[in-house]
XYZ file of C-alpha atoms in Angstrom:
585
model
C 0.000 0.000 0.000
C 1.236 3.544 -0.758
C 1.146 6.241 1.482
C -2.414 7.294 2.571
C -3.435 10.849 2.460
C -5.520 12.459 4.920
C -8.364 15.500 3.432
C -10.132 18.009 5.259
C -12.549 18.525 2.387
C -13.658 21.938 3.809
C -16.690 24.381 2.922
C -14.533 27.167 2.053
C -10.848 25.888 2.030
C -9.630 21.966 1.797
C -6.541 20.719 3.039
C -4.244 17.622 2.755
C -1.477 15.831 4.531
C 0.604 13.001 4.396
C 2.528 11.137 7.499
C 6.461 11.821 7.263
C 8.672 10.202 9.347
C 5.625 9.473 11.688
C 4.889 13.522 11.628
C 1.705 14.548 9.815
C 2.965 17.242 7.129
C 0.570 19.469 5.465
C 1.196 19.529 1.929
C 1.734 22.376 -0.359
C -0.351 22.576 -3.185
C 0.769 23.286 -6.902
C 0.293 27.363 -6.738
C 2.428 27.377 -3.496
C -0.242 27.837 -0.783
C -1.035 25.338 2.215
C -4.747 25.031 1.940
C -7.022 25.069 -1.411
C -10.266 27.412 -2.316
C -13.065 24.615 -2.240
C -14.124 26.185 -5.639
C -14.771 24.969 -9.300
C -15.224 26.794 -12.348
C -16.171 25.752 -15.779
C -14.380 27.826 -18.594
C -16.135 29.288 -21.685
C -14.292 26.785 -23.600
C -15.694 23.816 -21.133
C -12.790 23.351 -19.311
C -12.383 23.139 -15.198
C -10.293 25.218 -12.755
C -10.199 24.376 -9.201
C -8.978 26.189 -6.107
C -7.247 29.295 -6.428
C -7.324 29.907 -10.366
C -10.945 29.206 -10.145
C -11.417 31.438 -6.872
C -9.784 34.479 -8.966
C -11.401 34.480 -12.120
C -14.941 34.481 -10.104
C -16.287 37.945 -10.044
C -15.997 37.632 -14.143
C -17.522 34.408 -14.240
C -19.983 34.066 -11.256
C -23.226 32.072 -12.832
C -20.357 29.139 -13.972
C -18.180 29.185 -10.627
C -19.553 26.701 -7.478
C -18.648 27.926 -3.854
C -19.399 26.331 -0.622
C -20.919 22.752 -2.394
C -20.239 21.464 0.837
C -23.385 22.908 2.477
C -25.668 20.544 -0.468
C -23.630 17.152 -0.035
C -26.411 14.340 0.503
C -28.975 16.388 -0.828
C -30.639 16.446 -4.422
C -29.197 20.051 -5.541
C -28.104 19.940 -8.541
C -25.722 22.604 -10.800
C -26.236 23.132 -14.443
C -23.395 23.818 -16.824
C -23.831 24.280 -20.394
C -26.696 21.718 -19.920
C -25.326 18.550 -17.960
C -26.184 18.570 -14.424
C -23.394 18.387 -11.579
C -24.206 16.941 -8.302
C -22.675 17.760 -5.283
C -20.470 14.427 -5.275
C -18.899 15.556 -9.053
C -17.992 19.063 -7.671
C -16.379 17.848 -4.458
C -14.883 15.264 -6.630
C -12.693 18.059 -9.131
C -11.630 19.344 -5.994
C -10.517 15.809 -3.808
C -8.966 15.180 -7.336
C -6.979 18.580 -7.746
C -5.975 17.611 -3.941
C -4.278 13.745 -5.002
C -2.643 15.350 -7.783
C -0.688 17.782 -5.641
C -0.094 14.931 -2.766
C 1.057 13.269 -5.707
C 3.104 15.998 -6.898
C 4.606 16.236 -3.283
C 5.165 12.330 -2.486
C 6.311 11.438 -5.793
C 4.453 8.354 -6.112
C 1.019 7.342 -7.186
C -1.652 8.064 -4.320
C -4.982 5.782 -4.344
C -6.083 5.435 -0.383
C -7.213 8.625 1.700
C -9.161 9.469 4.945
C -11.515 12.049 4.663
C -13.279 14.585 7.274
C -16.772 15.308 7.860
C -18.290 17.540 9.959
C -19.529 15.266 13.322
C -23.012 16.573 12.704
C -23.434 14.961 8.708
C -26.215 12.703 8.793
C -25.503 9.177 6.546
C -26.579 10.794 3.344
C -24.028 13.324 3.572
C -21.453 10.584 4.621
C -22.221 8.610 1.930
C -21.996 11.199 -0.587
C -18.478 12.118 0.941
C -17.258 8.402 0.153
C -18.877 8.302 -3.151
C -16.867 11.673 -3.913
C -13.773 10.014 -2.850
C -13.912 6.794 -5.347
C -15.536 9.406 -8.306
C -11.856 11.526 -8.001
C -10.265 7.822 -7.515
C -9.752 7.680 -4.521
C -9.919 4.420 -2.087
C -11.495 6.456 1.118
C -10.356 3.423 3.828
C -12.425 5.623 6.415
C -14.558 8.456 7.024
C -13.878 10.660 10.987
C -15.781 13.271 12.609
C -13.091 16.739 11.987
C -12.891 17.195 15.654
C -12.220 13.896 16.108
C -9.072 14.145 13.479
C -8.455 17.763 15.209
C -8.001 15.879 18.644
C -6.222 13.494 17.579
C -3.465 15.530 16.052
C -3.814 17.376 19.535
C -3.214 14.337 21.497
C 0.160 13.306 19.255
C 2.039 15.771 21.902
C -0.517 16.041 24.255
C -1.024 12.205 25.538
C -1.719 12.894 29.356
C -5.132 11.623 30.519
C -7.865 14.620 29.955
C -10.856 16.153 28.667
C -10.805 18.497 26.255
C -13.664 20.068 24.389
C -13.137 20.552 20.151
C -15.096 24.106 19.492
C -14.986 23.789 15.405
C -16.648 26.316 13.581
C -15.397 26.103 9.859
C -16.650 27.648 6.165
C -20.158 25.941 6.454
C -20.610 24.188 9.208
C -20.324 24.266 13.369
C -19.488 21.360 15.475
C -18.303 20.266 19.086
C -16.977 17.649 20.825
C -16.293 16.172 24.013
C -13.129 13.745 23.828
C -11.413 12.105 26.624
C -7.812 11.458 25.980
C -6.668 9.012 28.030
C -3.653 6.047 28.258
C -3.241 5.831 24.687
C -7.176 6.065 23.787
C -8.959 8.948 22.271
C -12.957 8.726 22.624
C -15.676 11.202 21.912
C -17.604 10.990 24.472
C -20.789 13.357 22.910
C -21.088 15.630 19.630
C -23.319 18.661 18.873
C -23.798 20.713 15.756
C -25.302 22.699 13.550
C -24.469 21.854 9.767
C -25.580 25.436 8.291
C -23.513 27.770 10.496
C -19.879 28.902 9.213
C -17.945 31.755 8.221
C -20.121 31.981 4.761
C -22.992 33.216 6.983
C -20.751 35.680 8.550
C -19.482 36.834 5.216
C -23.069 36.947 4.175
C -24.098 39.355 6.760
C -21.130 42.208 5.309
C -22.739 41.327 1.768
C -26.087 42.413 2.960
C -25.161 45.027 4.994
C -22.914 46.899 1.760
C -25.338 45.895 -0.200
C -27.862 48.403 1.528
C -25.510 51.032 2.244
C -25.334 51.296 -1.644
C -28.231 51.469 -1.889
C -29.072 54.260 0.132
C -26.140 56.329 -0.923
C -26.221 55.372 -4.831
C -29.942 54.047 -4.966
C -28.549 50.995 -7.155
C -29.449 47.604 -6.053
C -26.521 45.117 -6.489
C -28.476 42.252 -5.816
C -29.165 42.594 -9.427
C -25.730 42.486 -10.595
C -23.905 38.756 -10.422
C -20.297 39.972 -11.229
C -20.791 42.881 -8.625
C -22.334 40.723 -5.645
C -19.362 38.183 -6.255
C -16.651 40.993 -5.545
C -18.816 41.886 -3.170
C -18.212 38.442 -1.596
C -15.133 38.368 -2.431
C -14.001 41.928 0.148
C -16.607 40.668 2.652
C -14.839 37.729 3.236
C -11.492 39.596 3.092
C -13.021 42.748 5.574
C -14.238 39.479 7.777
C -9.884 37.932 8.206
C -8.911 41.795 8.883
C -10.727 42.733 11.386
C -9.899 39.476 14.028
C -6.443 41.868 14.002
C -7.479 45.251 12.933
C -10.452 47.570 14.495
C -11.538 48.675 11.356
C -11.623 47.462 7.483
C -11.905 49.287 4.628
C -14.072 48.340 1.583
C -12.955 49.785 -1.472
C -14.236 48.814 -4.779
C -14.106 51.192 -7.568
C -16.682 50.947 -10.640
C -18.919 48.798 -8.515
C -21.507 49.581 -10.461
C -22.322 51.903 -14.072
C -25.360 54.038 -14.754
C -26.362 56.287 -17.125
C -24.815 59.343 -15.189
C -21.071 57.144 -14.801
C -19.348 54.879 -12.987
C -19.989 54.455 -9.413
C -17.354 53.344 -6.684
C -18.047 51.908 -3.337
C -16.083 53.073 -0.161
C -17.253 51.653 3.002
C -15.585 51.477 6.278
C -16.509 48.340 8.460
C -15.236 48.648 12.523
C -14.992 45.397 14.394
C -17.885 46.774 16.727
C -20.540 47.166 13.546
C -19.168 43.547 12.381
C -19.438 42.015 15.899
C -23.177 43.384 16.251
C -24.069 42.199 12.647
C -23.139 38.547 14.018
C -24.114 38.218 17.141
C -27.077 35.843 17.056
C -24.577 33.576 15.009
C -21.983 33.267 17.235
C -25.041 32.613 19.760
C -26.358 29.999 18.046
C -23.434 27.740 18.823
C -24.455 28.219 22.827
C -26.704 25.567 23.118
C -24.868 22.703 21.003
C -22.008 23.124 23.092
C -24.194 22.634 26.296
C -25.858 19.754 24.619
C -22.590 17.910 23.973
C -21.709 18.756 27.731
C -24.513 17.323 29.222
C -24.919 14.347 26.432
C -21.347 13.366 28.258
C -22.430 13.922 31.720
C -19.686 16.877 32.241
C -20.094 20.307 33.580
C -17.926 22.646 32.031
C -15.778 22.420 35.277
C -14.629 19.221 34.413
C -13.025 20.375 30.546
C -9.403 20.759 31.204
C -8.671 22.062 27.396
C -10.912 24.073 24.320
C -9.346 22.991 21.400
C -10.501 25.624 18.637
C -10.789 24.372 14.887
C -11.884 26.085 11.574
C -11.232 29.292 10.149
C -14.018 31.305 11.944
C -12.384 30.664 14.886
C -10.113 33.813 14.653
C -13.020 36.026 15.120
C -12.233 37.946 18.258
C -16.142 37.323 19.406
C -16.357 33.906 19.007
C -13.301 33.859 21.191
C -14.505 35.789 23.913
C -18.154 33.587 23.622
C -15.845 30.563 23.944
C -14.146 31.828 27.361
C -17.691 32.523 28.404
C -19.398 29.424 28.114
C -16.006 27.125 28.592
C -15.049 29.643 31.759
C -11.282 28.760 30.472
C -9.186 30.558 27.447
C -8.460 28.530 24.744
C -5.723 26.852 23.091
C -4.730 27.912 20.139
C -1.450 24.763 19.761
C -2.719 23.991 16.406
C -3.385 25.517 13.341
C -7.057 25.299 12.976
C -7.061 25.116 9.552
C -4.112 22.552 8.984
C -5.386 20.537 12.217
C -8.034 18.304 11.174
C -6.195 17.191 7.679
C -3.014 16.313 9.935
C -5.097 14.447 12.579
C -6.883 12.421 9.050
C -3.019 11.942 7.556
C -2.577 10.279 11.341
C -5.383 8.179 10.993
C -4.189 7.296 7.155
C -1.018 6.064 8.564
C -2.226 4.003 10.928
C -4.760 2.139 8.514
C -1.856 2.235 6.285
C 0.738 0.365 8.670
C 3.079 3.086 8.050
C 3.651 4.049 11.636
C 6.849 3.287 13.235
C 5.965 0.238 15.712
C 5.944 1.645 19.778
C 5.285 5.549 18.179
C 3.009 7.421 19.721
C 0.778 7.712 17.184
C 0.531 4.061 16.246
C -0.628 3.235 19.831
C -3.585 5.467 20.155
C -7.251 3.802 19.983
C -9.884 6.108 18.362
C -13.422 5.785 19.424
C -16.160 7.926 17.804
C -19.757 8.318 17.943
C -22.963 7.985 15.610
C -24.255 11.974 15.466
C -27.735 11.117 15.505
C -29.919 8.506 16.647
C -31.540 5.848 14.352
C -35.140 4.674 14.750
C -37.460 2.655 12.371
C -41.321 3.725 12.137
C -43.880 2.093 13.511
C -47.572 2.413 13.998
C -48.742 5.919 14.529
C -45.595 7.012 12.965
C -43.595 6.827 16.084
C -39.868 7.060 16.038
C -38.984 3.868 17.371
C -35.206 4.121 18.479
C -32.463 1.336 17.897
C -29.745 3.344 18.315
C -29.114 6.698 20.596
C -27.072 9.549 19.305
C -23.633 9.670 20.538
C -23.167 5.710 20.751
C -19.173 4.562 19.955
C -19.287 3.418 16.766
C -18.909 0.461 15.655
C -21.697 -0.400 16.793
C -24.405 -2.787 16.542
C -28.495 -3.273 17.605
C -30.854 -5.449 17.233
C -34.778 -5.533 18.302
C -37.885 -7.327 17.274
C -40.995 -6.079 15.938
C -44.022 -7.480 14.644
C -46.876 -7.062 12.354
C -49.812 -4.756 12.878
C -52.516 -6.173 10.406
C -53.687 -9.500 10.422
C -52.320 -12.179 7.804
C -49.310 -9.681 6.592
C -47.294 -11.493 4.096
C -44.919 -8.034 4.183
C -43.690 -5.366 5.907
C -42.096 -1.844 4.819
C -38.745 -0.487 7.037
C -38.305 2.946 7.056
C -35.478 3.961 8.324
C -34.968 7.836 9.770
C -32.234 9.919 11.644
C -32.822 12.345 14.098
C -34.038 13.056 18.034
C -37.644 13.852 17.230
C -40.509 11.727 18.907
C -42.368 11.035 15.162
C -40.764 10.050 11.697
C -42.145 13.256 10.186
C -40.238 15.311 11.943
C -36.787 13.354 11.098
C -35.033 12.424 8.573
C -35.555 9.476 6.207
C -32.237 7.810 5.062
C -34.166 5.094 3.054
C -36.729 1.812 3.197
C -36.832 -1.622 1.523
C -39.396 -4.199 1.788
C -39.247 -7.874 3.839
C -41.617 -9.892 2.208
C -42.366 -13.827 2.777
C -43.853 -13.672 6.185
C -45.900 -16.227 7.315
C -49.681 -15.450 7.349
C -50.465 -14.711 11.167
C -52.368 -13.166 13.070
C -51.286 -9.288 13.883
C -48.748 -9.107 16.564
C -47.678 -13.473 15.727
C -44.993 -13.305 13.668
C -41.606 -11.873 15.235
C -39.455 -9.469 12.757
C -35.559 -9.151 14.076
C -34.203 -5.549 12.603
C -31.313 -4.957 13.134
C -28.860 -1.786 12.683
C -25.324 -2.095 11.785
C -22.948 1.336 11.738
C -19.257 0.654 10.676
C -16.368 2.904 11.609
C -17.228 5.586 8.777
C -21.075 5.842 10.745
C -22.675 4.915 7.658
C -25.743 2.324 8.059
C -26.812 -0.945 6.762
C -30.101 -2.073 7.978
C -31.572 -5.668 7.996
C -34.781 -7.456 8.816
C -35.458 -11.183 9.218
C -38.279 -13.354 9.913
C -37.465 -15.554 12.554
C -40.422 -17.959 11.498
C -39.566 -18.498 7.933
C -35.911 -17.216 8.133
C -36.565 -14.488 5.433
C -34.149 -11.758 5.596
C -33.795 -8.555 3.529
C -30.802 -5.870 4.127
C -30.074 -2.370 2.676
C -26.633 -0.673 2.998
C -28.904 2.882 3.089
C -28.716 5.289 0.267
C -31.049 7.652 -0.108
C -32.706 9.191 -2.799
C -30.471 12.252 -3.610
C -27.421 10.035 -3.283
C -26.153 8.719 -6.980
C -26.594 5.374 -8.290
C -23.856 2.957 -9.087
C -24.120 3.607 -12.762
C -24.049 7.504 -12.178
C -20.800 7.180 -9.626
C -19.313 4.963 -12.610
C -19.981 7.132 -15.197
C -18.572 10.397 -13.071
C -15.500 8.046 -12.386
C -14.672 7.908 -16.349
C -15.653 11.310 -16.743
C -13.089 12.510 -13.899
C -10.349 10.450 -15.494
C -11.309 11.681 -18.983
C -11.151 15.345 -18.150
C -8.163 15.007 -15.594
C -5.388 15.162 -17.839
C -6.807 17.789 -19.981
C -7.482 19.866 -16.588
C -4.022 18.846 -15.904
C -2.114 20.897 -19.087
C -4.725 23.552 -18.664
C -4.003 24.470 -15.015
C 0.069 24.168 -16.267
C -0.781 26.727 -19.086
C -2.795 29.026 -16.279
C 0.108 28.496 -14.090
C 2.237 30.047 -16.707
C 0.043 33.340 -17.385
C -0.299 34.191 -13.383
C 3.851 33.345 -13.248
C 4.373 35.705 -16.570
C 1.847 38.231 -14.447
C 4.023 38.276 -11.452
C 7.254 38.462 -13.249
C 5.449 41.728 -14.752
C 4.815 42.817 -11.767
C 7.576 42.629 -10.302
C 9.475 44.198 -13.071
C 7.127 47.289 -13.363
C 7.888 48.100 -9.539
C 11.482 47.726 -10.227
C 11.842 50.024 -13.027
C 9.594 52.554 -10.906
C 11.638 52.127 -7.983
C 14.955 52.646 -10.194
C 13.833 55.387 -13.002
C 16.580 57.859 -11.123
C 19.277 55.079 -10.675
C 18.611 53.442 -14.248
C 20.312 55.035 -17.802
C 17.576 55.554 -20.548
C 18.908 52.779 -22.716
C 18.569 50.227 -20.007
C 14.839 51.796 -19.343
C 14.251 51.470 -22.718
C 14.878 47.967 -23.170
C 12.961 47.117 -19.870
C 10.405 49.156 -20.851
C 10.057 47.216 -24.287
C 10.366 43.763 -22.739
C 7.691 44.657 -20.091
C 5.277 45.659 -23.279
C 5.801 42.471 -25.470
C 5.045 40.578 -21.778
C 2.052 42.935 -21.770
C 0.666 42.623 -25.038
C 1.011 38.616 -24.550
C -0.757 38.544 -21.565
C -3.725 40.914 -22.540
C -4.905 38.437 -25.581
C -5.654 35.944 -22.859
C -8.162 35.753 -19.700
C -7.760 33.244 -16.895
C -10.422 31.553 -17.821
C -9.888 31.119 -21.642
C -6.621 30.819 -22.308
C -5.040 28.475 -25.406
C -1.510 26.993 -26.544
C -0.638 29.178 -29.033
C -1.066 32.626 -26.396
C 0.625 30.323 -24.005
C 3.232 30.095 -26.014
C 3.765 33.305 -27.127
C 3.399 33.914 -23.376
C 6.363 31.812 -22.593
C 8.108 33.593 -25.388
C 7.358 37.209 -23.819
C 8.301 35.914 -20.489
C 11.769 34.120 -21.237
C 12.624 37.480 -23.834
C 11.868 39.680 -20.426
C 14.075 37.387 -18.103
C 16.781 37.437 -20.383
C 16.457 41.229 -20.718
C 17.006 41.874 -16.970
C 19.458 39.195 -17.087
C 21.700 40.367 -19.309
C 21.549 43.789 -17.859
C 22.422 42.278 -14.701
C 19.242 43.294 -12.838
């Protein structure tokens, strides 16, 4: 087995690591940068950028560029481009594949096997869609853990003494929390809370809205209107949002935001950290009472938490700090990166699936013992939630109770199968149903119907029934109806291979044009910085080489961008090296 990868396949921003030397390593992707822009865009020309190239070219292509897809896994959404439609598996596939190319790029070697994070709140559906993501970019997912679990455990590497800690992990999309005991080489969640629509995009979302009414009232233009405008607009909001957890104030600065008949019209807003804080404070409230839910699930008071482990992005918001020491009564550590943390903790996971752990490390001694989110419950009469399984049960785990038949002479029952805490199926979730047929006419309440529930180490469900009188059994792994069929994850499979080496020599001829832009750059400044120092002739010949560089780079966009103005690109590029080269600059 090669090395296994572990992926924090994130809402906003993914990341991936690989065990080194039994250290997980974060690895660096292709453009340079530690973590990846959960984004995909299709080209006008039908080709696919992922991560950062896609991320930059948005505001000029918004209705063809996917954010946050994260926030629809498991359900039936569905994204149409240029008339096929992409499910939420395909989109999170481009960007798990753009992720094993570069963990390819950085081993060396051919990766096929992974561990991927979910949020500890994702219900089966959205489990299942994870995995079936995984094998459409080609990937062999050997297990599916909770993100605070993979956070703690990358804690508990150098922190192995027996204690409680509490994993507050509020990413892009989605807020969770978790109460783990680390103990003599065991890590177990002892409880998990959530809410799976509560991130940083709703933060970002409330500096959108408010801008987007300050422009109004200033400029009486509604931006709403505008898809190229509200996407820059997204863009600074989520910029305004990282500068003020270490500034007071942020400036939002947009010039020809908008054009009317009278001109152009330019936004300049100021944002202070006050404003921001009282635009978000029911969010950062709403993660309150899932954090006292997972306390008392575990039978703790928040006396007995010895260490707040903070995870996710959002994290660095000053108020959700402060909210933190509130409710925890103890300031939190920041030891990890939170957004390197939970990849790291999956890479540790990988490795120890793998058997690439040194034998007697610390790592390849720890136990990890997670929990089912939700509980499971078939329906029966009266369309009562009858419960097999509790939330927060160590998984693997396995139930089994028997039922019986309400009608008289039944020769058949229906299982439906639902997720959630509420008292009635209606008001739950239903993960899917099969039929047991071949009972024994009987009278109602005779015949005696063993179902049993069965949740492997990823906490995804398979479901059987038997009849102990004829020995009829039927059994469903459960998929439900927005997940994709076989022939659907089989066809996406070709189609990912298909398109992945033309994606490949695209994002190496994009690579090029953003190099060629920063070597213009670059250039520009100098001969600015040096138009006193410099002789005309060597200005001149700059000058020149920085126009032909120019000119080359001008007849392409990011997102449509061919061999031949690659090439003449490269030739632009290499003529402008050469010039400052020989000039000895």
């Amino acid at each position: 087995m090669g090395k296994v990868i572990g992926i924090d396949l994130g809402t906003t921003n993914s990341c991936v690591a690989v065990l080194e030397a039994d250290v997980p390593t974060v690895i660096t992707n292709s453009e340079g940068y530690r973590t990846t822009p959960s984004v995909v865009a299709f080209s006008k020309d039908g080709s696919r950028l992922v991560g950062d190239i896609a991320k930059r070219q948005a505001a000029a292509n918004a209705d063809r560029t996917i954010f946050s897809i994260k926030r629809h896994m498991g359900t039936d959404y569905r994204k149409k481009i240029d008339g096929k439609k992409y499910s939420p598996q395909e989109i999170s596939a481009m960007i798990l594949r753009k992720l094993k190319n570069d963990a390819e790029q950085f081993t060396g070697e051919q990766v096929t096997d992974a561990v991927i994070t979910v949020p500890a709140y994702f219900n089966d559906a959205e489990r299942q869609a994870t995995k079936d993501a995984g094998r459409i970019a080609g990937l062999n997912v050997l297990r599916i853990i909770n993100e605070p679990t993979a956070a703690a455990l990358a804690y508990g590497l150098d922190n192995g003494q027996p204690q409680k800690i509490l994993v507050y992990d509020l990413g892009g999309g989605t807020f969770d929390v978790s109460v783990i005991e680390i103990g003599d080489q065991v890590i177990e969640v002892l409880a998990t809370s959530g809410d799976n629509h509560l991130g940083g995009d709703d933060f970002d979302e409330r500096i959108v809205n408010f801008l987007v009414e300050q422009f109004k009232e200033t400029d009486g233009i509604n931006l709403t209107k505008d898809t190229a405008a509200m996407q820059r607009l997204r863009e600074e909001a989520e910029k305004a949002k990282k500068e003020l957890s270490s500034a007071m104030n942020a400036n939002i600065n947009l010039p020809f935001i908008a054009m009317t008949k009278s001109g152009p019209h330019h936004m300049d807003i100021n944002i202070t950290r006050s404003l921001f804080e009282s635009m978000t404070t029911d969010l950062i409230d709403r993660t309150v009472t899932p954090v006292e839910n997972a306390l008392h699930d575990a039978g703790l008071k928040k006396t007995d938490i010895n260490m707040v482990l903070l995870v996710g992005g959002s994290t660095r918001i000053p108020a959700v700090q402060e909210k933190v020491r509130r409710i925890c009564g103890i300031e939190p550590s920041r030891n990890l990166n939170p957004d390197e943390c939970v990849a790291m903790g999956a890479a540790v996971q990988g490795g120890k699936l793998g058997g690439q752990l040194t034998a007697g490390s610390a790592a390849s001694e720890i136990i990890l013992m997670d929990v089912t989110p939700l509980s499971l419950s078939i329906e029966t009469v009266g369309g009562i939630a009858s419960r097999l399984i509790e939330r927060n049960t160590t998984i693997p785990t396995r139930h089994s109770q028997i039922f019986t038949t309400a009608g008289n002479f039944q020769t058949s029952v229906d299982i439906k199968v639902f997720q959630g805490e509420r008292k009635f199926t209606r008001d739950n979730k239903l993960l899917g149903n099969f039929r047991l047929s071949g009972i024994k006419k009987a009278l109602a309440g005779t015949p005696q119907i063993e179902v049993t529930f069965d949740i492997d180490a990823n906490g995804i469900v398979n479901v059987s029934a038997k009849d102990l009188g004829t020995g009829h059994e039927q059994s469903i792994t459960i998929t439900s109806s927005s997940n994709m069929s076989e022939e659907e994850i089989e066809r996406a499979k070709w189609e990912a291979e298909v398109y992945g080496s033309k994606d490949a020599e695209k994002q190496g001829i994009v690579n090029l044009r953003i190099e060629a832009g920063q070597l213009l750059q670059n250039t520009e400044y100098m001969l600015h910085e040096h138009r006193k120092d410099w002789d005309k002739q060597t200005k001149k010949q700059v000058k020149e080489a920085c126009q032909r560089l120019s000119k080359a780079i001008g007849r392409s966009t990011p997102e449509k961008i061919d061999e031949v103005t690659a090439s003449n690109i490269c030739e632009a590029k290499d003529y402008l090296e050469n010039t400052l080269s020989r000039m000895g600059i």
